[in-house]
XYZ file of C-alpha atoms in Angstrom:
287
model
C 8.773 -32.910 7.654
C 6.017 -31.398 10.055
C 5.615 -28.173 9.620
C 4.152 -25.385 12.286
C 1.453 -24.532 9.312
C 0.006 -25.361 6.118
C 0.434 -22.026 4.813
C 2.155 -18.876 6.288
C 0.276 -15.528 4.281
C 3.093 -12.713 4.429
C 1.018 -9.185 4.421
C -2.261 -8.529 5.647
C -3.757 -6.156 3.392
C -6.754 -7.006 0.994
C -4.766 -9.480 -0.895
C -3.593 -11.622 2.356
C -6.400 -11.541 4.086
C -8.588 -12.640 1.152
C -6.039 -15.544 0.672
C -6.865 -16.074 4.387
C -10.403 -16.035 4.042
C -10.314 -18.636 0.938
C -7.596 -21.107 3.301
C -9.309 -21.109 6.393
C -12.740 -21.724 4.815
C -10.868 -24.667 3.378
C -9.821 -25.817 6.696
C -6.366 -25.194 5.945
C -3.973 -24.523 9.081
C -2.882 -20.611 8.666
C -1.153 -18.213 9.999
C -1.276 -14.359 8.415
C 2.255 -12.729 9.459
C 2.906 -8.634 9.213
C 5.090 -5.989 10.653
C 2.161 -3.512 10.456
C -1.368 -3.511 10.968
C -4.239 -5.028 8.913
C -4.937 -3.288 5.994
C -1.759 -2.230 4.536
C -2.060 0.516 2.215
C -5.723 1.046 2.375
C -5.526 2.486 5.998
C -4.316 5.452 4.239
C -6.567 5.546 1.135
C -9.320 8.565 1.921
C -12.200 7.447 -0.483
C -12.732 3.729 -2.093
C -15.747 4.056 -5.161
C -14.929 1.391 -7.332
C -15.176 -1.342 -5.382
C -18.357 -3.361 -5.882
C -20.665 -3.589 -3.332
C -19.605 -0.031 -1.971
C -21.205 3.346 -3.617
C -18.289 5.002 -1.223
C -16.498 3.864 1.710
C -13.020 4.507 3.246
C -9.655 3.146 3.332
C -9.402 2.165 7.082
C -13.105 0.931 6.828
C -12.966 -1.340 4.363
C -9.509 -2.550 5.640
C -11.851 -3.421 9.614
C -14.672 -4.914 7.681
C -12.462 -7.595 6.140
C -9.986 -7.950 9.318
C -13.324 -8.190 11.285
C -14.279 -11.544 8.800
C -10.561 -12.782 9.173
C -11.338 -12.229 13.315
C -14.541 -14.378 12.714
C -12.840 -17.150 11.379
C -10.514 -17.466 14.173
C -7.503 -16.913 11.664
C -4.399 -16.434 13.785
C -2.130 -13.230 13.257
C 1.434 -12.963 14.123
C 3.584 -9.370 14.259
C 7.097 -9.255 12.837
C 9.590 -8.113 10.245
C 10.075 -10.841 8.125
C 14.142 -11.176 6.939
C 14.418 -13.890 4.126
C 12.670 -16.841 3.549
C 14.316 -20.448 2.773
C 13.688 -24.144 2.510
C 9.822 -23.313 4.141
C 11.224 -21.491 6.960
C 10.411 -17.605 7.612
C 12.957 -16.087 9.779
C 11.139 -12.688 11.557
C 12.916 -10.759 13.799
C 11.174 -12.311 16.672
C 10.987 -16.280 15.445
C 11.411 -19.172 12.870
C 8.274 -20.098 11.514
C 7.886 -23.274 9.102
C 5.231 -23.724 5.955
C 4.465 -26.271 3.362
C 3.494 -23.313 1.501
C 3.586 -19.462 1.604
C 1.945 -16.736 -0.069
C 3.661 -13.374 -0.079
C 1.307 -10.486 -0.584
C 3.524 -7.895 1.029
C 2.038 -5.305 -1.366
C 4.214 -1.849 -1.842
C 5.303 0.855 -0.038
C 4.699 4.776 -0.820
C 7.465 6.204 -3.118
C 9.449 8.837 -0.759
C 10.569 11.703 -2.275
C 14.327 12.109 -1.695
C 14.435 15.598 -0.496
C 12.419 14.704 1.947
C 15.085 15.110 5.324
C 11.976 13.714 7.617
C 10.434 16.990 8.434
C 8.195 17.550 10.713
C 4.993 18.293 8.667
C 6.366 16.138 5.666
C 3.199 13.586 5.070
C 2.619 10.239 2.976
C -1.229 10.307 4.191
C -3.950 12.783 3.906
C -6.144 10.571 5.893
C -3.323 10.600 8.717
C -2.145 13.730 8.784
C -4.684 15.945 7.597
C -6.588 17.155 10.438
C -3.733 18.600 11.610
C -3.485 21.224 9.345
C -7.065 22.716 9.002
C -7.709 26.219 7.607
C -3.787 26.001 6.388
C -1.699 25.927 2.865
C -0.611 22.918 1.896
C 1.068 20.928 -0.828
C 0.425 17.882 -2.742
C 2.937 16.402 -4.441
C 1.789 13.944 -7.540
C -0.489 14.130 -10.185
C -2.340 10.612 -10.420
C -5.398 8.990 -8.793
C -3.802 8.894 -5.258
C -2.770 12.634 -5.078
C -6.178 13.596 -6.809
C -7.802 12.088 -3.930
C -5.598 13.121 -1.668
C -5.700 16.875 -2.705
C -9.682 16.608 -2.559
C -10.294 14.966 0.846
C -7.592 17.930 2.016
C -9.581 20.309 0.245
C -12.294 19.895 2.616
C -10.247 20.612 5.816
C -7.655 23.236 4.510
C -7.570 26.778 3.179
C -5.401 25.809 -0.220
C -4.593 22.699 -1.671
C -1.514 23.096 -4.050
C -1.213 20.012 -6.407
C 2.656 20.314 -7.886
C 2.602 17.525 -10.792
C 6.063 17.629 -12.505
C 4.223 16.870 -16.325
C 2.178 18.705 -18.120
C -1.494 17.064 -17.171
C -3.137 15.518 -14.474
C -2.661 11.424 -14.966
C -5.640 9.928 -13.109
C -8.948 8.859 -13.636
C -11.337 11.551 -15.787
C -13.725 11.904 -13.214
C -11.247 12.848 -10.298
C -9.834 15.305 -12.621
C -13.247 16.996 -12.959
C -13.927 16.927 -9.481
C -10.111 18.301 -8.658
C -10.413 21.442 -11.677
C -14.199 22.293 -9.560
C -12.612 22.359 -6.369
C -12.062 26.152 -5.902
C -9.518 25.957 -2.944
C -7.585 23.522 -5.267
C -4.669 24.982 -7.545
C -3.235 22.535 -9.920
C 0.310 23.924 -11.004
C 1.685 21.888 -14.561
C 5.130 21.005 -15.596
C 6.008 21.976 -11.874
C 9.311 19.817 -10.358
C 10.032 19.876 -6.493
C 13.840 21.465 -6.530
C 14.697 22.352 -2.653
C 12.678 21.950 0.663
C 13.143 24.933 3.326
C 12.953 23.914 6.929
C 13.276 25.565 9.978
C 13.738 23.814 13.210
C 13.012 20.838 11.162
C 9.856 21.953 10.048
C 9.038 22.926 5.962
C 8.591 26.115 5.431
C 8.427 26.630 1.990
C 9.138 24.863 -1.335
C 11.105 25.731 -4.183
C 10.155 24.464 -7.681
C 11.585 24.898 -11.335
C 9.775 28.071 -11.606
C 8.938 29.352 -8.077
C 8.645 29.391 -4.183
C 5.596 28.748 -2.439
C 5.282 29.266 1.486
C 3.200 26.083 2.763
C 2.225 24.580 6.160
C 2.420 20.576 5.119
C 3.471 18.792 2.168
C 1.801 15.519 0.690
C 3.953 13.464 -1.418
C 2.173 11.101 -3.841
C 4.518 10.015 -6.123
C 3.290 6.410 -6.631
C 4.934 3.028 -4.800
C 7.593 0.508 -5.081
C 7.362 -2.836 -3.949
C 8.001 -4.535 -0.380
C 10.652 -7.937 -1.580
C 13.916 -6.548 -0.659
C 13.652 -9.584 1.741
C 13.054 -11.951 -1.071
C 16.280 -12.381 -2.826
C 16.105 -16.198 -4.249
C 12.530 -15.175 -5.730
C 12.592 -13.777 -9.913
C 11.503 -10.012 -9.809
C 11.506 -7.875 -12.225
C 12.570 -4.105 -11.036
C 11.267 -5.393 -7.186
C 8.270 -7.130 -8.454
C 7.457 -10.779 -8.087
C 7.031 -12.841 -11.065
C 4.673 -15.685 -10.985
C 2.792 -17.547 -13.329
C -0.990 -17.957 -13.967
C -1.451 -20.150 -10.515
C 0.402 -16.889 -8.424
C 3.208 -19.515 -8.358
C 6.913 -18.012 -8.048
C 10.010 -19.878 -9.030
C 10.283 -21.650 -6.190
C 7.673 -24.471 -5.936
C 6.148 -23.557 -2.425
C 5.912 -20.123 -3.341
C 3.060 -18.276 -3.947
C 2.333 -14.244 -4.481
C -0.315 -11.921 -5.191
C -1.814 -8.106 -5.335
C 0.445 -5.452 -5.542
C 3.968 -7.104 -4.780
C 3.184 -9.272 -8.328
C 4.614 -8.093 -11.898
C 1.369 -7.033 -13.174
C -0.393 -4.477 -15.483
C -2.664 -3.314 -13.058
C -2.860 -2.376 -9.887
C -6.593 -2.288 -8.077
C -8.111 -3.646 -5.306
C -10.223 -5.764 -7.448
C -7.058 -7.402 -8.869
C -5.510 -7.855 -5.712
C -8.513 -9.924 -4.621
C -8.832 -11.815 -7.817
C -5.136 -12.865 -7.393
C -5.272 -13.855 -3.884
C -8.017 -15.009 -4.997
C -6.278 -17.918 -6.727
C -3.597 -18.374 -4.954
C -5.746 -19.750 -1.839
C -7.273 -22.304 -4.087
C -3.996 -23.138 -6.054
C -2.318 -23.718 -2.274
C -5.185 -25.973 -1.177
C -5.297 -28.181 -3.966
C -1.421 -28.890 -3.424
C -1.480 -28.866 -0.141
């Protein structure tokens, strides 16, 4: 069988479009597929410092600087929602597109918080959303890396940053904690669960915990991610996640995954790219 491609890469965020990179340097025929744009997730990630290379750099900047090498390879991207995958075709809402392989590197979605009633000034992104509440009160709901960095990059544009973290200590990284505890606009309230969200014209007005009400103008919900396979339903997961092997293979022979849609222990960029990684060169050499 002829097939439109050589390999189809499902997700371009830093996982897909590294697999890109690796492909297309290999003078594979590929095509990166998406419903959103490039970058996935780290459009909305405020600060990046553990990334080599990069003493500090954002999100959405990192997430142009690879699209912009993906550009300069002439690697073609298609838009659409993919809905299930079988026998090497991908069925989008738009088309039918066939691959001798695929890599799926859909990555995860943020967690939504289920009292959430899509209010008005209800946020998943700091780096979004932010600037629209300046000199205001607002709400951060989470209490690992992502919320830590959320609540600092809104410390610098609001009056108070309110960090409501339902256990009893901050979980992220040591030196975010630090920084978060010597923020003085930043009030870190323990053991502190999200009961009831009060709206008014569809707008939050105030929040009612396990132990009190606060009057805010925004809430941030961090509450971590789940993964993006609900399209995927001849692949093994495990609780959403992929399972592959050491090659990023899946169950099914022409199926590859990596980065964050993976069963994995961790969950960086630097994993992501070491994953996708070597799934490109597992692809090529069975290509």
């Amino acid at each position: 069988m002829k097939y439109d491609f050589d390999c189809v890469i499902v997700g371009s965020g830093i996982s897909g479009m590294t697999s890109a990179i690796y492909l297309k340097r290999a003078n594979a025929k590929i095509l990166i597929l998406d419903k959103d744009a490039p970058g996935g997730l780290l459009n909305k990630v405020t600060t990046v410092e553990n990334y080599p290379g990069f003493k500090k750099i954002t999100g959405p900047e990192l997430a142009f600087n690879i699209y912009d090498q993906v550009k300069n390879l002439d690697i073609e991207i298609r838009y659409g929602n993919v809905l299930n995958i079988k026998d090497h075709i991908i069925t989008t809402d738009i088309e039918k597109i066939s691959a001798s392989k695929i890599i799926i590197a859909t990555g995860r979605n943020s967690r939504k918080l289920d009292l959430n009633n899509n209010l008005s000034n209800v946020s998943y992104c700091a780096l979004c959303d932010g600037n629209l509440y300046k000199n205001k009160i607002v709400a951060v709901i989470g209490g690992a890396n992502s919320a830590l960095e959320e609540a600092l990059y809104l410390s610098d544009l609001c009056q108070e940053v309110l960090i409501m973290n339902r256990s009893s200590s901050l979980g992220g990284d040591a030196i975010l904690i630090n920084a978060v505890n010597n923020t003085p606009n930043i009030k870190v309230l323990l053991d502190c669960v999200v009961k009831t969200l009060n709206s008014n014209n569809n707008v939050l007005t105030s929040i009612e915990t396990n132990n009190s009400n606060y009057q805010v103008d925004a809430m941030f919900i961090s509450i971590g991610y789940e993964p993006s396979s609900n399209f995927l339903e001849e692949l093994k997961k495990d609780n959403g996640y992929i399972i592959v092997d050491n090659n990023m293979q899946t169950n099914i022979d022409y199926i590859y995954a990596c980065g964050d849609i993976i069963k994995k222990n961790i969950y960086q960029l630097t994993t992501a790219v070491g994953e996708a990684t070597t799934a490109a060169i597992n692809v090529k050499k069975t290509l």
